[in-house]
Amino acid sequence: MRHLLALLIAGASLTVTGPQAAAVACTTPVETDHTAIGDPFAGPGAVHLLSGNKLVALPSPELAAGDGYGWSAEVADLDGDRCADVLVGAPYADVNGARDAGAVYVLYGGGTRPPRKLIAPSPQQDAHFGWSVSAGDGLIAIGAPYEDEADTQDQGAIYTGTADNLRRLSQEMADVPGNGEAGDQYGWALQFTRGRSLAVGVPYENNDGAGKQVGEGLLDTGSITLINDVTAAKITATKWEPEELEAGSRFGYALAYSDSVGLAVSAPVEGTVRFFDAALKQTSTLRQQSAGALAASPDGRLAIGIASTGSVRIVGPGRSDRTLDVTDSDGRLGAAVAFSGNRLVVGAPDRGPYGAIAVYGRNADEEETFRPGKGAEFGATLS
Amino acid sequence: MDNEGTSLMDPTGAAPLRPTDRREIGPYRLLGRLGEGGMGTVFLARAPTERLVAVKVVKAEYANQQGFAARFHAEVENARRVASFCTAEVLDNGNSDDGRPYMVTEFIAGTPLSEQIAQYGQLDPGTLHGVALGVAAALAAIHNAGLVHRDLKPANVILSLSGPRVIDFGIARALDRDSGFTLSGELLGSPGWWAPEQVRGIEITPAADIFSWGCLVAYAGNGRHPFGRGDVITLASRVLNDQPDLGALPAPLNDLVRQATQMDPGARPSAQELVLALVGGVPRPVDPPTVIATDVLNQSWQPPENVVKDTGAFRRFSRRGRKKAEQEALEREFQEAVGAQQGEDSSPGQVAAFQELTPPPVVVRDAGNAPTYVRPEPDHTNPAEPVSKPRSTRWLIAAAAAVAALSVTGAVLISTLRPVASTSTQTDPTAGPTQVTQQVNDVGRRFALGPAIDDPLLLVTEAPQCGLADYQGTRSAQGQLCLVRWTMINPGGTIKELGDPVVTLTDNQGAAHDPAPADLPASIVPGGRVDGVFVFDLAPMRVPVKLSATMFPGGKQVEVIL
């Protein structure tokens, strides 16, 4: 590093780009398991990072009261330097005078880049850009489910691409299947699946037949859309709505993906989790699970957070499953769940004065608890 | 003269022993009868240390109840925790030869307040203030030990040379849990001084003693009982239905007595608040951590003249049985102390050496905990120790020793403005908004305002901020404003109408408060967020404990522990 600096100072023109220049060891190497933990109501919001078994409070960018920083979070290597970076949604941030337009921050691991603030190209009041975030294959996706389009309120839109180049997609666009209807809240849940494919959960979509309807048919049944390649010039996508859904089911509320699990989609009010393959063909259904949160592991397990009962169910390969300790309904165990590699992290945001997370090794009987030095609902959000 | 006893006109007020009375109970030599009540008899006695004490012996019919003795002694153990400043200290307890439990307290020489008013009329303002303060301080000590007096009345307040002293607290009444009736059907206690909830027979809290304090101070200051005279039923009915006649009292007693006699127990001040109000709330940082009340009382206590005269006679009585040399040493020492205090020449006739001079308890306070009363020198069991220093110096030394022993941090009672919170949460009212305590509370916790997974949620995001004189145009009338900041989110897809949220704040004394009128939006849109503040006007020593809120018409009520 010193050598490099010396050269620069001497005026040698040396362009340093790309991964090969990063001789700096980062504190968040991609080989380690990382989980980001959001606490959106601790003041303007706060985010911690659990790297291996070390819990670190990440320095916050400049925030204003009530930003909700940490409402969503994702960990991924976004700049290719083999150091994990953190994406944080602050959907209540005011932007350029637009109240609650929302913003997303990129915190780069590696210590060479300053944090970056991403906003919608036209920040809109109450759009809540950053309500959901996902990352995959160097790309990011950001949901703004309360964005209005023309006079369609809360139609929702998503923004995907790279941090430098985000493109807006909504159901009103010709190539995106579906019609943009009021209250759809498109982009409520986002999940990159394989490669550049992105699943979009739309739990408030109404089952009202073709064409544009407002408040007709069965309300809030939900739907999902799988966009094949978010970077393609011409978007191709598949939309899927279960036919037998009852009103209010909210299919698409939570999403999770791993290659071995496939795409898991919850309909918490209906009480189901449906599994889909890469072509969005349904493979199986799990019933009687009111899943508020989902996470999928590389080794084929699905974690289901049922915050109302304070329990977490883990469904394994071959349908073996177990339920984690149900004695913590007060702590709201299961408000959020995440896998980092094969390590399961479960949020218990009401446990103790500040909240806590429980980390489970492969053998679900071992549990390690982490608590922050301060906070309000540490563990409400997990990456 | 060797056979001690009392004669009819005894200066201690004790009647002679009856022929059927025993002459001894345990190690105590009985000298006379001080009184008799439903539970037992109180005797004047001399301890093996030659000190005069009061021995209360339980009636045989009680003693014969199974388990009674054990409960009695357990209650006495509780009472021993009460610091004896302004009370009669509990010294001992045991069982007599014939199996009757007894307890032993200091004998306080002086005039009961009831007799004082009956004979001489209302108290002078100075003495009245001293009585109000001393009784409040006694109650603070009693309540701090977890007890309730239950029978505070003028007959239980002795005006002595050293200050007003509250005697006879809690034990007998505590034993009779159910109805306040004795086995034989008598009504225990004196309904004319009882709080309304006591008359009704519902749960007694320390606030009941505060009501009695108010009545007592009004009685002493006006020379008449606030609820008049009459039989038990008449008085009980008046307490429940009528406003007391509190007359006109010098400030600040006038206001305090009115607050103390409110029907709602939660609205009455605590004993600590009374003491603070009566000493003027001015901290004295220069002093070592002695009880401010002690200080003020010592400098300002003016016993009525008759008390001074009577205790002179008493002094002569108590001299009997003591070694002369020791007696004279005691007299001299007391003379110096009392003389210095009263600023006049003291003659033997005005001096009473009726008991050891004991240092007052020192109030010590660990950071963040309730104040504890500590006796610096438990030397009652060591009679041979010469009483060699003047009283004020002994207090300072004792206080200093207590400081060294207990590592007090800024421990002046009351001036620290920290009330004893009755729940497990304590928030420092002066420390500003983000006081996160280690105790269990609901700050930062999400409350679902409905059953659906995406129904609106409410959070109190930080600990309440108190101690403000005004906030955004609202001024405090009661002493301080407390702000409770909250956030509501609608994470779903349906707009929710707010209507008029119903919100109540409960403080550490159990009183309920409504918020100042606030401008709230009419509804919360899908995805919307409302950040608001509820403003409450509280008395200075109060601490917010719980917020109850129904944010939506017909919605779920949530209770947030603060």
GROMACS .gro file of N, CA and C in nm, chain A residues 129-233:
model
  315
  129PHE      N    1  -3.900   0.459  -0.158
  129PHE     CA    2  -3.789   0.396  -0.231
  129PHE      C    3  -3.694   0.337  -0.128
  130GLY      N    4  -3.666   0.207  -0.137
  130GLY     CA    5  -3.582   0.143  -0.036
  130GLY      C    6  -3.662   0.057   0.059
  131TRP      N    7  -3.791   0.043   0.034
  131TRP     CA    8  -3.874  -0.041   0.120
  131TRP      C    9  -3.821  -0.184   0.118
  132SER      N   10  -3.774  -0.227  -0.001
  132SER     CA   11  -3.713  -0.360  -0.015
  132SER      C   12  -3.588  -0.346  -0.099
  133VAL      N   13  -3.492  -0.433  -0.073
  133VAL     CA   14  -3.369  -0.435  -0.152
  133VAL      C   15  -3.327  -0.580  -0.176
  134SER      N   16  -3.261  -0.604  -0.287
  134SER     CA   17  -3.202  -0.734  -0.312
  134SER      C   18  -3.076  -0.714  -0.395
  135ALA      N   19  -2.987  -0.812  -0.390
  135ALA     CA   20  -2.864  -0.802  -0.468
  135ALA      C   21  -2.827  -0.939  -0.521
  136GLY      N   22  -2.766  -0.942  -0.636
  136GLY     CA   23  -2.724  -1.070  -0.694
  136GLY      C   24  -2.640  -1.045  -0.818
  137ASP      N   25  -2.534  -1.125  -0.830
  137ASP     CA   26  -2.451  -1.115  -0.950
  137ASP      C   27  -2.407  -0.971  -0.977
  138GLY      N   28  -2.370  -0.903  -0.874
  138GLY     CA   29  -2.320  -0.766  -0.891
  138GLY      C   30  -2.429  -0.663  -0.918
  139LEU      N   31  -2.553  -0.707  -0.919
  139LEU     CA   32  -2.662  -0.615  -0.948
  139LEU      C   33  -2.744  -0.589  -0.823
  140ILE      N   34  -2.816  -0.476  -0.825
  140ILE     CA   35  -2.906  -0.449  -0.714
  140ILE      C   36  -3.047  -0.425  -0.764
  141ALA      N   37  -3.142  -0.443  -0.674
  141ALA     CA   38  -3.282  -0.412  -0.705
  141ALA      C   39  -3.339  -0.341  -0.583
  142ILE      N   40  -3.414  -0.235  -0.611
  142ILE     CA   41  -3.472  -0.155  -0.502
  142ILE      C   42  -3.620  -0.138  -0.529
  143GLY      N   43  -3.702  -0.162  -0.427
  143GLY     CA   44  -3.846  -0.147  -0.443
  143GLY      C   45  -3.895  -0.014  -0.389
  144ALA      N   46  -3.991   0.045  -0.463
  144ALA     CA   47  -4.058   0.167  -0.416
  144ALA      C   48  -4.208   0.139  -0.432
  145PRO      N   49  -4.261   0.055  -0.343
  145PRO     CA   50  -4.396   0.002  -0.366
  145PRO      C   51  -4.507   0.107  -0.354
  146TYR      N   52  -4.478   0.221  -0.293
  146TYR     CA   53  -4.584   0.320  -0.278
  146TYR      C   54  -4.571   0.433  -0.378
  147GLU      N   55  -4.493   0.408  -0.481
  147GLU     CA   56  -4.478   0.511  -0.583
  147GLU      C   57  -4.607   0.521  -0.663
  148ASP      N   58  -4.647   0.644  -0.690
  148ASP     CA   59  -4.766   0.665  -0.774
  148ASP      C   60  -4.723   0.686  -0.917
  149GLU      N   61  -4.802   0.639  -1.007
  149GLU     CA   62  -4.773   0.667  -1.148
  149GLU      C   63  -4.894   0.734  -1.208
  150ALA      N   64  -4.872   0.848  -1.266
  150ALA     CA   65  -4.982   0.933  -1.314
  150ALA      C   66  -5.079   0.949  -1.197
  151ASP      N   67  -5.205   0.914  -1.213
  151ASP     CA   68  -5.292   0.926  -1.095
  151ASP      C   69  -5.325   0.791  -1.035
  152THR      N   70  -5.238   0.696  -1.058
  152THR     CA   71  -5.259   0.566  -0.996
  152THR      C   72  -5.177   0.562  -0.868
  153GLN      N   73  -5.248   0.567  -0.757
  153GLN     CA   74  -5.179   0.577  -0.630
  153GLN      C   75  -5.126   0.443  -0.585
  154ASP      N   76  -5.005   0.446  -0.529
  154ASP     CA   77  -4.945   0.325  -0.472
  154ASP      C   78  -4.940   0.212  -0.573
  155GLN      N   79  -4.914   0.247  -0.696
  155GLN     CA   80  -4.899   0.141  -0.796
  155GLN      C   81  -4.769   0.067  -0.772
  156GLY      N   82  -4.665   0.139  -0.741
  156GLY     CA   83  -4.537   0.078  -0.711
  156GLY      C   84  -4.447   0.064  -0.833
  157ALA      N   85  -4.317   0.067  -0.806
  157ALA     CA   86  -4.220   0.049  -0.914
  157ALA      C   87  -4.093  -0.008  -0.853
  158ILE      N   88  -4.007  -0.067  -0.942
  158ILE     CA   89  -3.879  -0.116  -0.891
  158ILE      C   90  -3.767  -0.053  -0.973
  159TYR      N   91  -3.651  -0.049  -0.915
  159TYR     CA   92  -3.534   0.009  -0.979
  159TYR      C   93  -3.424  -0.096  -0.972
  160THR      N   94  -3.371  -0.134  -1.087
  160THR     CA   95  -3.268  -0.237  -1.086
  160THR      C   96  -3.152  -0.199  -1.177
  161GLY      N   97  -3.041  -0.266  -1.154
  161GLY     CA   98  -2.922  -0.241  -1.236
  161GLY      C   99  -2.801  -0.235  -1.146
  162THR      N  100  -2.712  -0.145  -1.178
  162THR     CA  101  -2.596  -0.124  -1.091
  162THR      C  102  -2.617   0.007  -1.017
  163ALA      N  103  -2.533   0.029  -0.923
  163ALA     CA  104  -2.546   0.152  -0.846
  163ALA      C  105  -2.533   0.274  -0.935
  164ASP      N  106  -2.456   0.261  -1.040
  164ASP     CA  107  -2.439   0.375  -1.131
  164ASP      C  108  -2.553   0.390  -1.228
  165ASN      N  109  -2.623   0.282  -1.250
  165ASN     CA  110  -2.720   0.281  -1.359
  165ASN      C  111  -2.842   0.201  -1.319
  166LEU      N  112  -2.939   0.271  -1.265
  166LEU     CA  113  -3.062   0.204  -1.224
  166LEU      C  114  -3.170   0.230  -1.326
  167ARG      N  115  -3.248   0.127  -1.359
  167ARG     CA  116  -3.358   0.149  -1.452
  167ARG      C  117  -3.486   0.120  -1.379
  168ARG      N  118  -3.588   0.194  -1.417
  168ARG     CA  119  -3.717   0.182  -1.350
  168ARG      C  120  -3.805   0.086  -1.426
  169LEU      N  121  -3.870  -0.004  -1.354
  169LEU     CA  122  -3.964  -0.097  -1.415
  169LEU      C  123  -4.095  -0.093  -1.339
  170SER      N  124  -4.204  -0.090  -1.412
  170SER     CA  125  -4.335  -0.097  -1.347
  170SER      C  126  -4.429  -0.175  -1.435
  171GLN      N  127  -4.541  -0.212  -1.381
  171GLN     CA  128  -4.637  -0.294  -1.455
  171GLN      C  129  -4.703  -0.216  -1.569
  172GLU      N  130  -4.685  -0.085  -1.564
  172GLU     CA  131  -4.743  -0.006  -1.670
  172GLU      C  132  -4.661  -0.016  -1.799
  173MET      N  133  -4.542  -0.067  -1.787
  173MET     CA  134  -4.456  -0.074  -1.907
  173MET      C  135  -4.499  -0.192  -1.991
  174ALA      N  136  -4.485  -0.174  -2.115
  174ALA     CA  137  -4.536  -0.273  -2.210
  174ALA      C  138  -4.477  -0.412  -2.186
  175ASP      N  139  -4.348  -0.416  -2.163
  175ASP     CA  140  -4.284  -0.547  -2.156
  175ASP      C  141  -4.302  -0.613  -2.021
  176VAL      N  142  -4.343  -0.538  -1.924
  176VAL     CA  143  -4.359  -0.598  -1.791
  176VAL      C  144  -4.501  -0.651  -1.781
  177PRO      N  145  -4.517  -0.777  -1.753
  177PRO     CA  146  -4.652  -0.832  -1.749
  177PRO      C  147  -4.736  -0.767  -1.639
  178GLY      N  148  -4.864  -0.761  -1.666
  178GLY     CA  149  -4.955  -0.707  -1.565
  178GLY      C  150  -4.992  -0.563  -1.596
  179ASN      N  151  -5.093  -0.516  -1.525
  179ASN     CA  152  -5.135  -0.376  -1.537
  179ASN      C  153  -5.106  -0.304  -1.408
  180GLY      N  154  -5.059  -0.182  -1.424
  180GLY     CA  155  -5.034  -0.104  -1.304
  180GLY      C  156  -5.166  -0.054  -1.247
  181GLU      N  157  -5.206  -0.105  -1.134
  181GLU     CA  158  -5.332  -0.064  -1.074
  181GLU      C  159  -5.307   0.000  -0.938
  182ALA      N  160  -5.400   0.082  -0.898
  182ALA     CA  161  -5.384   0.151  -0.770
  182ALA      C  162  -5.376   0.050  -0.657
  183GLY      N  163  -5.285   0.073  -0.567
  183GLY     CA  164  -5.275  -0.014  -0.450
  183GLY      C  165  -5.203  -0.144  -0.476
  184ASP      N  166  -5.146  -0.164  -0.594
  184ASP     CA  167  -5.074  -0.289  -0.620
  184ASP      C  168  -4.950  -0.299  -0.533
  185GLN      N  169  -4.886  -0.185  -0.513
  185GLN     CA  170  -4.763  -0.183  -0.434
  185GLN      C  171  -4.660  -0.279  -0.492
  186TYR      N  172  -4.638  -0.264  -0.621
  186TYR     CA  173  -4.541  -0.346  -0.694
  186TYR      C  174  -4.403  -0.325  -0.636
  187GLY      N  175  -4.333  -0.432  -0.608
  187GLY     CA  176  -4.198  -0.419  -0.553
  187GLY      C  177  -4.195  -0.432  -0.402
  188TRP      N  178  -4.304  -0.475  -0.345
  188TRP     CA  179  -4.310  -0.494  -0.200
  188TRP      C  180  -4.198  -0.587  -0.154
  189ALA      N  181  -4.177  -0.697  -0.229
  189ALA     CA  182  -4.069  -0.791  -0.197
  189ALA      C  183  -3.987  -0.816  -0.322
  190LEU      N  184  -3.858  -0.828  -0.307
  190LEU     CA  185  -3.767  -0.850  -0.418
  190LEU      C  186  -3.669  -0.960  -0.383
  191GLN      N  187  -3.635  -1.042  -0.482
  191GLN     CA  188  -3.537  -1.147  -0.455
  191GLN      C  189  -3.471  -1.187  -0.586
  192PHE      N  190  -3.341  -1.164  -0.596
  192PHE     CA  191  -3.268  -1.217  -0.711
  192PHE      C  192  -3.266  -1.369  -0.698
  193THR      N  193  -3.285  -1.437  -0.807
  193THR     CA  194  -3.281  -1.582  -0.804
  193THR      C  195  -3.150  -1.628  -0.867
  194ARG      N  196  -3.156  -1.676  -0.985
  194ARG     CA  197  -3.033  -1.725  -1.047
  194ARG      C  198  -2.982  -1.624  -1.148
  195GLY      N  199  -2.853  -1.595  -1.144
  195GLY     CA  200  -2.797  -1.503  -1.242
  195GLY      C  201  -2.860  -1.365  -1.227
  196ARG      N  202  -2.918  -1.317  -1.337
  196ARG     CA  203  -2.975  -1.183  -1.335
  196ARG      C  204  -3.128  -1.186  -1.330
  197SER      N  205  -3.180  -1.297  -1.286
  197SER     CA  206  -3.325  -1.307  -1.275
  197SER      C  207  -3.370  -1.250  -1.142
  198LEU      N  208  -3.482  -1.179  -1.149
  198LEU     CA  209  -3.533  -1.113  -1.029
  198LEU      C  210  -3.679  -1.149  -1.008
  199ALA      N  211  -3.710  -1.197  -0.889
  199ALA     CA  212  -3.851  -1.224  -0.854
  199ALA      C  213  -3.906  -1.102  -0.782
  200VAL      N  214  -4.027  -1.063  -0.818
  200VAL     CA  215  -4.092  -0.947  -0.756
  200VAL      C  216  -4.220  -0.996  -0.688
  201GLY      N  217  -4.234  -0.970  -0.561
  201GLY     CA  218  -4.355  -1.008  -0.488
  201GLY      C  219  -4.452  -0.891  -0.485
  202VAL      N  220  -4.579  -0.918  -0.518
  202VAL     CA  221  -4.680  -0.811  -0.524
  202VAL      C  222  -4.801  -0.858  -0.442
  203PRO      N  223  -4.791  -0.859  -0.311
  203PRO     CA  224  -4.897  -0.921  -0.230
  203PRO      C  225  -5.029  -0.846  -0.230
  204TYR      N  226  -5.026  -0.720  -0.274
  204TYR     CA  227  -5.151  -0.643  -0.267
  204TYR      C  228  -5.221  -0.635  -0.402
  205GLU      N  229  -5.173  -0.717  -0.494
  205GLU     CA  230  -5.240  -0.718  -0.624
  205GLU      C  231  -5.376  -0.783  -0.607
  206ASN      N  232  -5.472  -0.727  -0.676
  206ASN     CA  233  -5.608  -0.782  -0.669
  206ASN      C  234  -5.630  -0.881  -0.783
  207ASN      N  235  -5.707  -0.981  -0.756
  207ASN     CA  236  -5.740  -1.079  -0.859
  207ASN      C  237  -5.866  -1.030  -0.928
  208ASP      N  238  -5.843  -0.956  -1.035
  208ASP     CA  239  -5.959  -0.890  -1.094
  208ASP      C  240  -5.965  -0.905  -1.245
  209GLY      N  241  -5.904  -1.005  -1.296
  209GLY     CA  242  -5.918  -1.027  -1.439
  209GLY      C  243  -5.826  -0.938  -1.519
  210ALA      N  244  -5.833  -0.953  -1.649
  210ALA     CA  245  -5.743  -0.879  -1.738
  210ALA      C  246  -5.783  -0.733  -1.743
  211GLY      N  247  -5.691  -0.653  -1.790
  211GLY     CA  248  -5.723  -0.511  -1.802
  211GLY      C  249  -5.712  -0.441  -1.670
  212LYS      N  250  -5.729  -0.314  -1.679
  212LYS     CA  251  -5.708  -0.232  -1.559
  212LYS      C  252  -5.837  -0.221  -1.480
  213GLN      N  253  -5.830  -0.256  -1.356
  213GLN     CA  254  -5.946  -0.246  -1.269
  213GLN      C  255  -5.903  -0.170  -1.144
  214VAL      N  256  -5.998  -0.113  -1.081
  214VAL     CA  257  -5.966  -0.048  -0.954
  214VAL      C  258  -6.057  -0.103  -0.847
  215GLY      N  259  -5.999  -0.164  -0.751
  215GLY     CA  260  -6.076  -0.210  -0.635
  215GLY      C  261  -6.182  -0.312  -0.669
  216GLU      N  262  -6.157  -0.386  -0.774
  216GLU     CA  263  -6.256  -0.486  -0.815
  216GLU      C  264  -6.207  -0.625  -0.784
  217GLY      N  265  -6.298  -0.718  -0.788
  217GLY     CA  266  -6.260  -0.858  -0.770
  217GLY      C  267  -6.213  -0.885  -0.629
  218LEU      N  268  -6.127  -0.984  -0.619
  218LEU     CA  269  -6.077  -1.022  -0.488
  218LEU      C  270  -5.957  -0.932  -0.455
  219LEU      N  271  -5.966  -0.865  -0.344
  219LEU     CA  272  -5.862  -0.770  -0.309
  219LEU      C  273  -5.744  -0.839  -0.240
  220ASP      N  274  -5.626  -0.789  -0.270
  220ASP     CA  275  -5.505  -0.830  -0.199
  220ASP      C  276  -5.481  -0.980  -0.203
  221THR      N  277  -5.508  -1.042  -0.315
  221THR     CA  278  -5.477  -1.185  -0.325
  221THR      C  279  -5.326  -1.202  -0.346
  222GLY      N  280  -5.268  -1.119  -0.434
  222GLY     CA  281  -5.123  -1.120  -0.454
  222GLY      C  282  -5.080  -1.190  -0.582
  223SER      N  283  -4.955  -1.164  -0.618
  223SER     CA  284  -4.897  -1.228  -0.737
  223SER      C  285  -4.746  -1.216  -0.729
  224ILE      N  286  -4.676  -1.293  -0.815
  224ILE     CA  287  -4.531  -1.272  -0.830
  224ILE      C  288  -4.498  -1.264  -0.978
  225THR      N  289  -4.389  -1.195  -1.004
  225THR     CA  290  -4.338  -1.186  -1.140
  225THR      C  291  -4.193  -1.223  -1.139
  226LEU      N  292  -4.151  -1.305  -1.233
  226LEU     CA  293  -4.009  -1.338  -1.245
  226LEU      C  294  -3.956  -1.271  -1.371
  227ILE      N  295  -3.866  -1.174  -1.349
  227ILE     CA  296  -3.804  -1.105  -1.462
  227ILE      C  297  -3.678  -1.182  -1.499
  228ASN      N  298  -3.668  -1.222  -1.623
  228ASN     CA  299  -3.560  -1.314  -1.661
  228ASN      C  300  -3.422  -1.251  -1.653
  229ASP      N  301  -3.410  -1.129  -1.701
  229ASP     CA  302  -3.278  -1.063  -1.700
  229ASP      C  303  -3.303  -0.914  -1.685
  230VAL      N  304  -3.269  -0.864  -1.572
  230VAL     CA  305  -3.300  -0.722  -1.548
  230VAL      C  306  -3.216  -0.628  -1.632
  231THR      N  307  -3.108  -0.680  -1.691
  231THR     CA  308  -3.024  -0.591  -1.772
  231THR      C  309  -3.059  -0.598  -1.920
  232ALA      N  310  -3.150  -0.690  -1.956
  232ALA     CA  311  -3.182  -0.704  -2.099
  232ALA      C  312  -3.247  -0.578  -2.152
  233ALA      N  313  -3.214  -0.547  -2.274
  233ALA     CA  314  -3.273  -0.427  -2.334
  233ALA      C  315  -3.424  -0.441  -2.342
   0.00000   0.00000   0.00000
